[in-house]
Coordinates of N, CA and C in Angstrom, one line a residue:
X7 N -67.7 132.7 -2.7 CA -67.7 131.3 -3.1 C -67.9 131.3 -4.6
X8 N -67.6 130.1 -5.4 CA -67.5 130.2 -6.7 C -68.5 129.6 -7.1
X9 N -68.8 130.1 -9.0 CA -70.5 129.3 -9.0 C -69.9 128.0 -9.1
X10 N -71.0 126.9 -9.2 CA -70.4 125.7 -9.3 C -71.1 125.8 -10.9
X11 N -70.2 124.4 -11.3 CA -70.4 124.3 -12.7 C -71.8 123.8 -12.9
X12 N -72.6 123.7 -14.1 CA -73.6 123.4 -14.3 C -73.6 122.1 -14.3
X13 N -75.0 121.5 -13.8 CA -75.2 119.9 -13.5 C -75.5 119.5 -14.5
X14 N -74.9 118.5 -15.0 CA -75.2 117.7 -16.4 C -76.3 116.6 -16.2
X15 N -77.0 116.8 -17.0 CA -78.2 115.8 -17.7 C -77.4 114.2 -18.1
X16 N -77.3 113.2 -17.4 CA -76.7 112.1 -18.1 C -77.2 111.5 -18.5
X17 N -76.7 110.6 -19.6 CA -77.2 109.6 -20.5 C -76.8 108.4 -20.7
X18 N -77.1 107.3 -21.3 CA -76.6 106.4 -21.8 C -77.0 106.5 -23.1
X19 N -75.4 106.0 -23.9 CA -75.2 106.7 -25.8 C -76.0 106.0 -26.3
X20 N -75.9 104.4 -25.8 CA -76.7 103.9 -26.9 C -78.1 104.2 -26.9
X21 N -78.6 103.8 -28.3 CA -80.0 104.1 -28.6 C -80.0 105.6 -29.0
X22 N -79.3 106.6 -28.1 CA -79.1 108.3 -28.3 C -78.2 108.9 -29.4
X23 N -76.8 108.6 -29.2 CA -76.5 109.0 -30.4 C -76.3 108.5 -31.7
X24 N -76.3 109.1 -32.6 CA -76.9 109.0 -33.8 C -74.7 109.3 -34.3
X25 N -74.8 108.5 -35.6 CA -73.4 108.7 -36.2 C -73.8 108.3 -37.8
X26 N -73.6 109.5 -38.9 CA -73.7 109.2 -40.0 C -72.6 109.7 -40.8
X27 N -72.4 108.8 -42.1 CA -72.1 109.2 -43.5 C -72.7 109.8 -44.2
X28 N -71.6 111.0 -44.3 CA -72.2 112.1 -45.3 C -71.4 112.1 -46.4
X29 N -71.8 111.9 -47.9 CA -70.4 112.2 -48.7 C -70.0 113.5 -49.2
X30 N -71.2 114.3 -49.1 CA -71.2 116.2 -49.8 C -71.4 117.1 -48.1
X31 N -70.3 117.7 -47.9 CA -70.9 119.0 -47.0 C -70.1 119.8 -47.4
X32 N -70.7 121.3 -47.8 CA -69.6 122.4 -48.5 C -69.0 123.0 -47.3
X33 N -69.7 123.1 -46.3 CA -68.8 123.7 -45.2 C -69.2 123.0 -44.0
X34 N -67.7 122.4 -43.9 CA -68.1 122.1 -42.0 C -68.5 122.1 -41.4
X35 N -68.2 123.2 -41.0 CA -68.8 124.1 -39.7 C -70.6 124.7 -39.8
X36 N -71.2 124.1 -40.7 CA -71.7 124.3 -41.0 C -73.2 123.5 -42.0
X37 N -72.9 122.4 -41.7 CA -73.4 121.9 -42.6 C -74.9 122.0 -42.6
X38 N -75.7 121.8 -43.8 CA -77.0 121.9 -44.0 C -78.2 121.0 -43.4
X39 N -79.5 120.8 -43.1 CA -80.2 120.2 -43.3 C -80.1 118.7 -44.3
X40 N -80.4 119.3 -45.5 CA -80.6 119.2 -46.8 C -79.1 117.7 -47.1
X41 N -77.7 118.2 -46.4 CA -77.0 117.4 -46.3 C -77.1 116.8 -45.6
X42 N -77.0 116.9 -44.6 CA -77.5 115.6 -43.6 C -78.5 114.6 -43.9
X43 N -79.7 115.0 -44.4 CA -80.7 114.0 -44.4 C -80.1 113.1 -45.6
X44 N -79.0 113.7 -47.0 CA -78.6 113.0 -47.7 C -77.7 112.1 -47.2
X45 N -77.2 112.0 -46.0 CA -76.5 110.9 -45.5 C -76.9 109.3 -45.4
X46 N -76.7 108.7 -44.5 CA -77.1 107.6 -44.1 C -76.0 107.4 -42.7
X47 N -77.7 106.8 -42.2 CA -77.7 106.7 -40.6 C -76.6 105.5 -40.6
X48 N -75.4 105.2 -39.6 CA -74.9 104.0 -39.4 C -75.2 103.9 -38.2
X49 N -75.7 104.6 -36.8 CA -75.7 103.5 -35.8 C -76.7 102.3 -35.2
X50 N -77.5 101.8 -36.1 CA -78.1 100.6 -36.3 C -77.5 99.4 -36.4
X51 N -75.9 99.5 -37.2 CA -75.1 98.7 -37.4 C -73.8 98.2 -36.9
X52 N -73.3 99.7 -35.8 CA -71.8 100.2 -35.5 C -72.2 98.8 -33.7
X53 N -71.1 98.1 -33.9 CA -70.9 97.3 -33.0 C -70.0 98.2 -31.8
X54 N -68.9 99.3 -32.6 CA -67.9 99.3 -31.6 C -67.5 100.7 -32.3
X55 N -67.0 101.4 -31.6 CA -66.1 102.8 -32.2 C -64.8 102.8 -31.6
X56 N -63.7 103.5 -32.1 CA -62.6 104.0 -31.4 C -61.9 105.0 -32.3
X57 N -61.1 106.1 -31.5 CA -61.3 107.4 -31.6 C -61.9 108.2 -31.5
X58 N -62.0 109.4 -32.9 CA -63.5 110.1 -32.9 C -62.7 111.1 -32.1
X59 N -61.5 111.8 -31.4 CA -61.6 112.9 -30.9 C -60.1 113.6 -31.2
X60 N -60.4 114.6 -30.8 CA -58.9 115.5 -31.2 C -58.1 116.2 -30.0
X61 N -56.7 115.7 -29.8 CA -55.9 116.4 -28.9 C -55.0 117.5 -29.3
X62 N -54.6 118.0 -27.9 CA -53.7 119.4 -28.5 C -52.2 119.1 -28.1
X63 N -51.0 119.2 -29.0 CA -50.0 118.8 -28.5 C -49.7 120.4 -27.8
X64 N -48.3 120.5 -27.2 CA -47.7 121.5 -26.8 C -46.4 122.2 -26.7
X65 N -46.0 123.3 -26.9 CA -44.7 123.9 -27.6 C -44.2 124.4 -26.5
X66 N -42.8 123.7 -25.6 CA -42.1 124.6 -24.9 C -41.9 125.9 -25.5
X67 N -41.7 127.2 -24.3 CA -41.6 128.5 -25.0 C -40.2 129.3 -23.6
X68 N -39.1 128.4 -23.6 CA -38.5 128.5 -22.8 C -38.0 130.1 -22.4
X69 N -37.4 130.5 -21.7 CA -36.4 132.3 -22.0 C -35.4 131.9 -20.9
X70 N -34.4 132.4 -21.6 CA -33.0 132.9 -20.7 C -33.4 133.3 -19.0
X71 N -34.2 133.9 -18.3 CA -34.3 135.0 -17.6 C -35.3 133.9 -16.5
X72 N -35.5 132.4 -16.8 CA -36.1 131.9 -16.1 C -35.7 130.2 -16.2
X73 N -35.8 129.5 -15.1 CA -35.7 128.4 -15.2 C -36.6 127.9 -15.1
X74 N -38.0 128.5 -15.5 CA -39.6 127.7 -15.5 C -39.4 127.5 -17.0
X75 N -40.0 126.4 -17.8 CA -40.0 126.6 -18.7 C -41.9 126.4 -19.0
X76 N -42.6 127.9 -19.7 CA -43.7 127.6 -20.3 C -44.0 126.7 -21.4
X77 N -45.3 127.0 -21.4 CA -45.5 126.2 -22.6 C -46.9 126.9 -22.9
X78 N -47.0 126.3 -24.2 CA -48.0 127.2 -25.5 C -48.7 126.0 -26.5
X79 N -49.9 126.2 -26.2 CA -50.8 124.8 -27.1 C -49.8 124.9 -28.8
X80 N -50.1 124.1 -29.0 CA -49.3 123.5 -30.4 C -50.6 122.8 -31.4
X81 N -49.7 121.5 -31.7 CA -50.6 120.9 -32.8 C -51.8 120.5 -32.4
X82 N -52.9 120.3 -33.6 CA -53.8 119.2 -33.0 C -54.2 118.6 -34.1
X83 N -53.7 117.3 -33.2 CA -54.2 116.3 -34.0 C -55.2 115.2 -33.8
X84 N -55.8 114.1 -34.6 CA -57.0 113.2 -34.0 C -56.2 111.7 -34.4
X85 N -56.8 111.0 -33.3 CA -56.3 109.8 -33.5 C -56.9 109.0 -34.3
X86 N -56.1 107.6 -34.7 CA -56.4 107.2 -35.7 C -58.0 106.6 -34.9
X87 N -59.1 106.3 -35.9 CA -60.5 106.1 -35.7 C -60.9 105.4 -36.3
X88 N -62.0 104.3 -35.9 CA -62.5 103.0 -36.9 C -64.3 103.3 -36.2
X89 N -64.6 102.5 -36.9 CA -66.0 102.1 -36.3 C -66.3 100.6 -37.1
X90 N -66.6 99.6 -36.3 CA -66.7 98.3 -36.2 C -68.3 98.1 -36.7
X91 N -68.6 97.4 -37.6 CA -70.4 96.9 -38.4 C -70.3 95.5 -38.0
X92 N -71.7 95.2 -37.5 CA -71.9 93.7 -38.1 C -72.1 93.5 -39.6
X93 N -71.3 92.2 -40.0 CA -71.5 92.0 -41.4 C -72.6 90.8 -41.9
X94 N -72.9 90.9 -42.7 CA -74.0 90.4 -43.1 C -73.8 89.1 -44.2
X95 N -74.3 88.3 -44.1 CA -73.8 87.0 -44.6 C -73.8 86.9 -46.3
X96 N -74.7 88.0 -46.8 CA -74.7 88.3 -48.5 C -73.9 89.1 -48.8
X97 N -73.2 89.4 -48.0 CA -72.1 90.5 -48.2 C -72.9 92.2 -48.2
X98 N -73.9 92.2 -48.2 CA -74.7 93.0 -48.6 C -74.6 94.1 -47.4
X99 N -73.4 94.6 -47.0 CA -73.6 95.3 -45.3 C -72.7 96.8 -45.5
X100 N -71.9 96.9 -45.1 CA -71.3 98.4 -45.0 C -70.2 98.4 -45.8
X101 N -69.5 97.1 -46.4 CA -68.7 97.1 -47.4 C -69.1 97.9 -48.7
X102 N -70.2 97.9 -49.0 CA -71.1 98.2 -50.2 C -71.2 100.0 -50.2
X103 N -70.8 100.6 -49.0 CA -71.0 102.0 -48.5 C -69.8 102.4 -48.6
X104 N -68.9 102.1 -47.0 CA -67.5 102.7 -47.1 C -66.3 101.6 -48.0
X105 N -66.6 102.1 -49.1 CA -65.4 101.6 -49.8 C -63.7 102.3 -49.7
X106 N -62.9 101.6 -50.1 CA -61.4 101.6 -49.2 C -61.5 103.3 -50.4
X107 N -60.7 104.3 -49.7 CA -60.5 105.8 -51.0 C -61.3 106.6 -50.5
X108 N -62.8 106.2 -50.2 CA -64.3 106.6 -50.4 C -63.6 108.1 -49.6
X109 N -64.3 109.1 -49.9 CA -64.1 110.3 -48.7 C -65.1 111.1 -48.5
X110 N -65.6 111.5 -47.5 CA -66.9 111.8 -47.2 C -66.6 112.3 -45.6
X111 N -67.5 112.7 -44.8 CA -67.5 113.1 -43.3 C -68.5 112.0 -42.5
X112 N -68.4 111.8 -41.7 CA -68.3 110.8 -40.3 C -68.6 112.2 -39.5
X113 N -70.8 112.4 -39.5 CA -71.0 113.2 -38.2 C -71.4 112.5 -36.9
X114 N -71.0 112.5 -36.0 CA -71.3 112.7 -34.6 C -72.3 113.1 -34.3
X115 N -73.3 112.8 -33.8 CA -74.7 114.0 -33.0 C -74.6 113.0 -31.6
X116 N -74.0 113.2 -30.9 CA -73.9 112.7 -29.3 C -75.0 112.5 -28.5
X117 N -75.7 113.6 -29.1 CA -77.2 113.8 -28.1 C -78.3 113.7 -28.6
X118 N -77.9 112.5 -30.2 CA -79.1 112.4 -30.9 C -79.1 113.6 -32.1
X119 N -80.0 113.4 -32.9 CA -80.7 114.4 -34.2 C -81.4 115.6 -33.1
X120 N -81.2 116.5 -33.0 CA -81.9 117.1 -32.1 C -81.5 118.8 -32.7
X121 N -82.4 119.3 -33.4 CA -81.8 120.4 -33.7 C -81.4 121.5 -32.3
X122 N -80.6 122.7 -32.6 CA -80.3 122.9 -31.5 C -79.0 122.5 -30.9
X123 N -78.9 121.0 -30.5 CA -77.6 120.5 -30.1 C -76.8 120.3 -30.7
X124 N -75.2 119.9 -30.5 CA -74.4 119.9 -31.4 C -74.2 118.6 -31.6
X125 N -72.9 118.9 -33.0 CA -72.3 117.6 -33.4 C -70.9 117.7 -34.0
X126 N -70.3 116.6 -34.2 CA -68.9 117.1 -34.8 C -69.2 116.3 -35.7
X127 N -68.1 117.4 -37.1 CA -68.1 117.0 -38.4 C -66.7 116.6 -38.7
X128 N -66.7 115.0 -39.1 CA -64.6 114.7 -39.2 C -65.0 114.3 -40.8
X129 N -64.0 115.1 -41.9 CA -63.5 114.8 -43.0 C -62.9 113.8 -43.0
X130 N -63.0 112.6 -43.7 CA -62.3 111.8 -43.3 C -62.1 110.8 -45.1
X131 N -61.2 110.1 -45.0 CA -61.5 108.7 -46.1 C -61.2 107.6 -45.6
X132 N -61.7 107.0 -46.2 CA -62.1 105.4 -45.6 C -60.4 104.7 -46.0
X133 N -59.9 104.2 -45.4 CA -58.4 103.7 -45.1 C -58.7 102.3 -45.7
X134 N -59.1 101.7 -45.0 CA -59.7 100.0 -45.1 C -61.2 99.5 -44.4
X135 N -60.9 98.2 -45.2 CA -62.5 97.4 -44.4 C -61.8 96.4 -44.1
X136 N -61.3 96.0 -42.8 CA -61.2 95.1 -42.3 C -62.0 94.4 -41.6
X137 N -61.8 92.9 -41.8 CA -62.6 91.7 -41.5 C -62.5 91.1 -40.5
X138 N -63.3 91.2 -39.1 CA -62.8 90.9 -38.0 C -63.2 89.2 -38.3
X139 N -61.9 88.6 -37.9 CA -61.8 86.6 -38.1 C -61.8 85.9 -36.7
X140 N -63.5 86.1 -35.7 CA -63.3 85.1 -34.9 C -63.8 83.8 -34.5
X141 N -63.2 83.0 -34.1 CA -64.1 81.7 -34.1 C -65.5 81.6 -33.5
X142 N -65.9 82.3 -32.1 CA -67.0 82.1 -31.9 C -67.5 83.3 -31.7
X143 N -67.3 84.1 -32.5 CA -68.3 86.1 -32.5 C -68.5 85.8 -33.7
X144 N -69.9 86.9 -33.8 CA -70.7 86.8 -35.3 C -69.7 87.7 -36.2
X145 N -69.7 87.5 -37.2 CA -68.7 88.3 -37.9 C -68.8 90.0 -38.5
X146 N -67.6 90.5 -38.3 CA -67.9 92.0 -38.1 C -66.6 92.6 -39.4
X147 N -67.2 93.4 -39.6 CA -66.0 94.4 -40.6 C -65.5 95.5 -39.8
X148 N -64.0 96.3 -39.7 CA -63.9 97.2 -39.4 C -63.6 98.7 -40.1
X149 N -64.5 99.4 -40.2 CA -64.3 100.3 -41.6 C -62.8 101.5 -40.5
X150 N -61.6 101.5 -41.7 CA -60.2 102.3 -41.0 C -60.9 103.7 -41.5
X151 N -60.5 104.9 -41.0 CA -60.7 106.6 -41.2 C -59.2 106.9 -41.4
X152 N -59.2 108.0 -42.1 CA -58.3 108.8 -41.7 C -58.6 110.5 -42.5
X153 N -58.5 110.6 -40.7 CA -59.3 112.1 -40.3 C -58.7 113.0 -41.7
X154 N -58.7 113.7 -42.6 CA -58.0 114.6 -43.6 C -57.8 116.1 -43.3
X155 N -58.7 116.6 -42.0 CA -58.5 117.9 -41.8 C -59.5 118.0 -40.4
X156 N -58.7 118.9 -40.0 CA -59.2 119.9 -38.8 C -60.5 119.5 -38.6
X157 N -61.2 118.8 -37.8 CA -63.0 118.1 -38.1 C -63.5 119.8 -37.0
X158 N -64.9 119.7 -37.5 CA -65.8 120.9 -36.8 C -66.5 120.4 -35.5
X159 N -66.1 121.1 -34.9 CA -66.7 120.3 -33.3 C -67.9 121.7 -32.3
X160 N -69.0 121.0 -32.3 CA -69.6 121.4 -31.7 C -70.5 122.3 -32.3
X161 N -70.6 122.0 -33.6 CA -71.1 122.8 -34.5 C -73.0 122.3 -33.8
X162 N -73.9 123.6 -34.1 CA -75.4 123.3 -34.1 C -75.7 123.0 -35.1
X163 N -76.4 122.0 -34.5 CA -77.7 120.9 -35.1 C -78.8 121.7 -36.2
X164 N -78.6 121.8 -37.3 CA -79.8 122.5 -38.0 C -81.4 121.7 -37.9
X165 N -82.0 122.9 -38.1 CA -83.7 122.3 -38.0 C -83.8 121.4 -39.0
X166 N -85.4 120.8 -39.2 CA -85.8 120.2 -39.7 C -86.3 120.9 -41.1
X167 N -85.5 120.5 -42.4 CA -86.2 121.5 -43.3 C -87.8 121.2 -43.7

């Protein structure tokens, strides 16, 4: 009989994971303490996310000598990603942070600040700050990404320096 897979611990994100702007990390895969704490925390403010992950496209790899055709992972790419703020009526909110150019990394910690666990690191620049216009919702900005490279996924959580 086969092992079964390990039983997962479940959660509910909010309140748990943690999502920050970092504008300096020298290496991805890797990033420091020291960087991280120089971030700033955004999920006190993030209403909404979409994206945030990376798929793998795939390369037929046909041959003469068969009418199966394989295939072979290919590109990967991430979809486009936003994260949605409440905006603040002095203007005084996330505008003032992700400005449109801005480039910096958008980390992930899924399971919270928790050294030990992971998190993914997406290079990214800020596309736009769009202004969500509804008649009866409190009013929100949507800050646009666009991912710039290969993001580091699953990288460990450094200690606390």
């Amino acid at each position: 009989m086969a092992t079964p897979i390990q039983a997962s611990t479940r959660y509910y994100r909010r309140g748990v994971t943690k999502v920050l702007w970092v504008p300096t990390i020298a290496n991805k895969a890797a990033p420091t303490r020291a960087e991280i704490n120089a971030g700033t925390e955004l999920a006190d403010e993030v209403s909404a996310m979409s994206g945030w992950q990376t798929t793998s496209g795939t390369v037929p790899t046909p041959a003469l000598g068969s009418r199966f055709t394989p295939v072979v992972g290919g590109e990967i790419t991430a979809s486009d990603s936003s994260l949605t703020f409440w905006a603040s009526k002095t203007a005084d909110d996330v505008r003032t942070l992700l400005i449109r150019e801005a480039t910096g990394f958008v980390v992930w910690m899924d399971e919270g600040d928790v050294p030990g666990q992971t998190m993914d690191v997406f290079p990214v620049s800020v596309t736009s700050q769009a202004k969500i216009r509804e008649l009866d919702g409190a009013s929100q900005i949507m800050a646009q990404f666009a991912i710039t490279s290969e993001p580091s996924e699953n990288v460990a959580i450094p200690a606390a320096a």
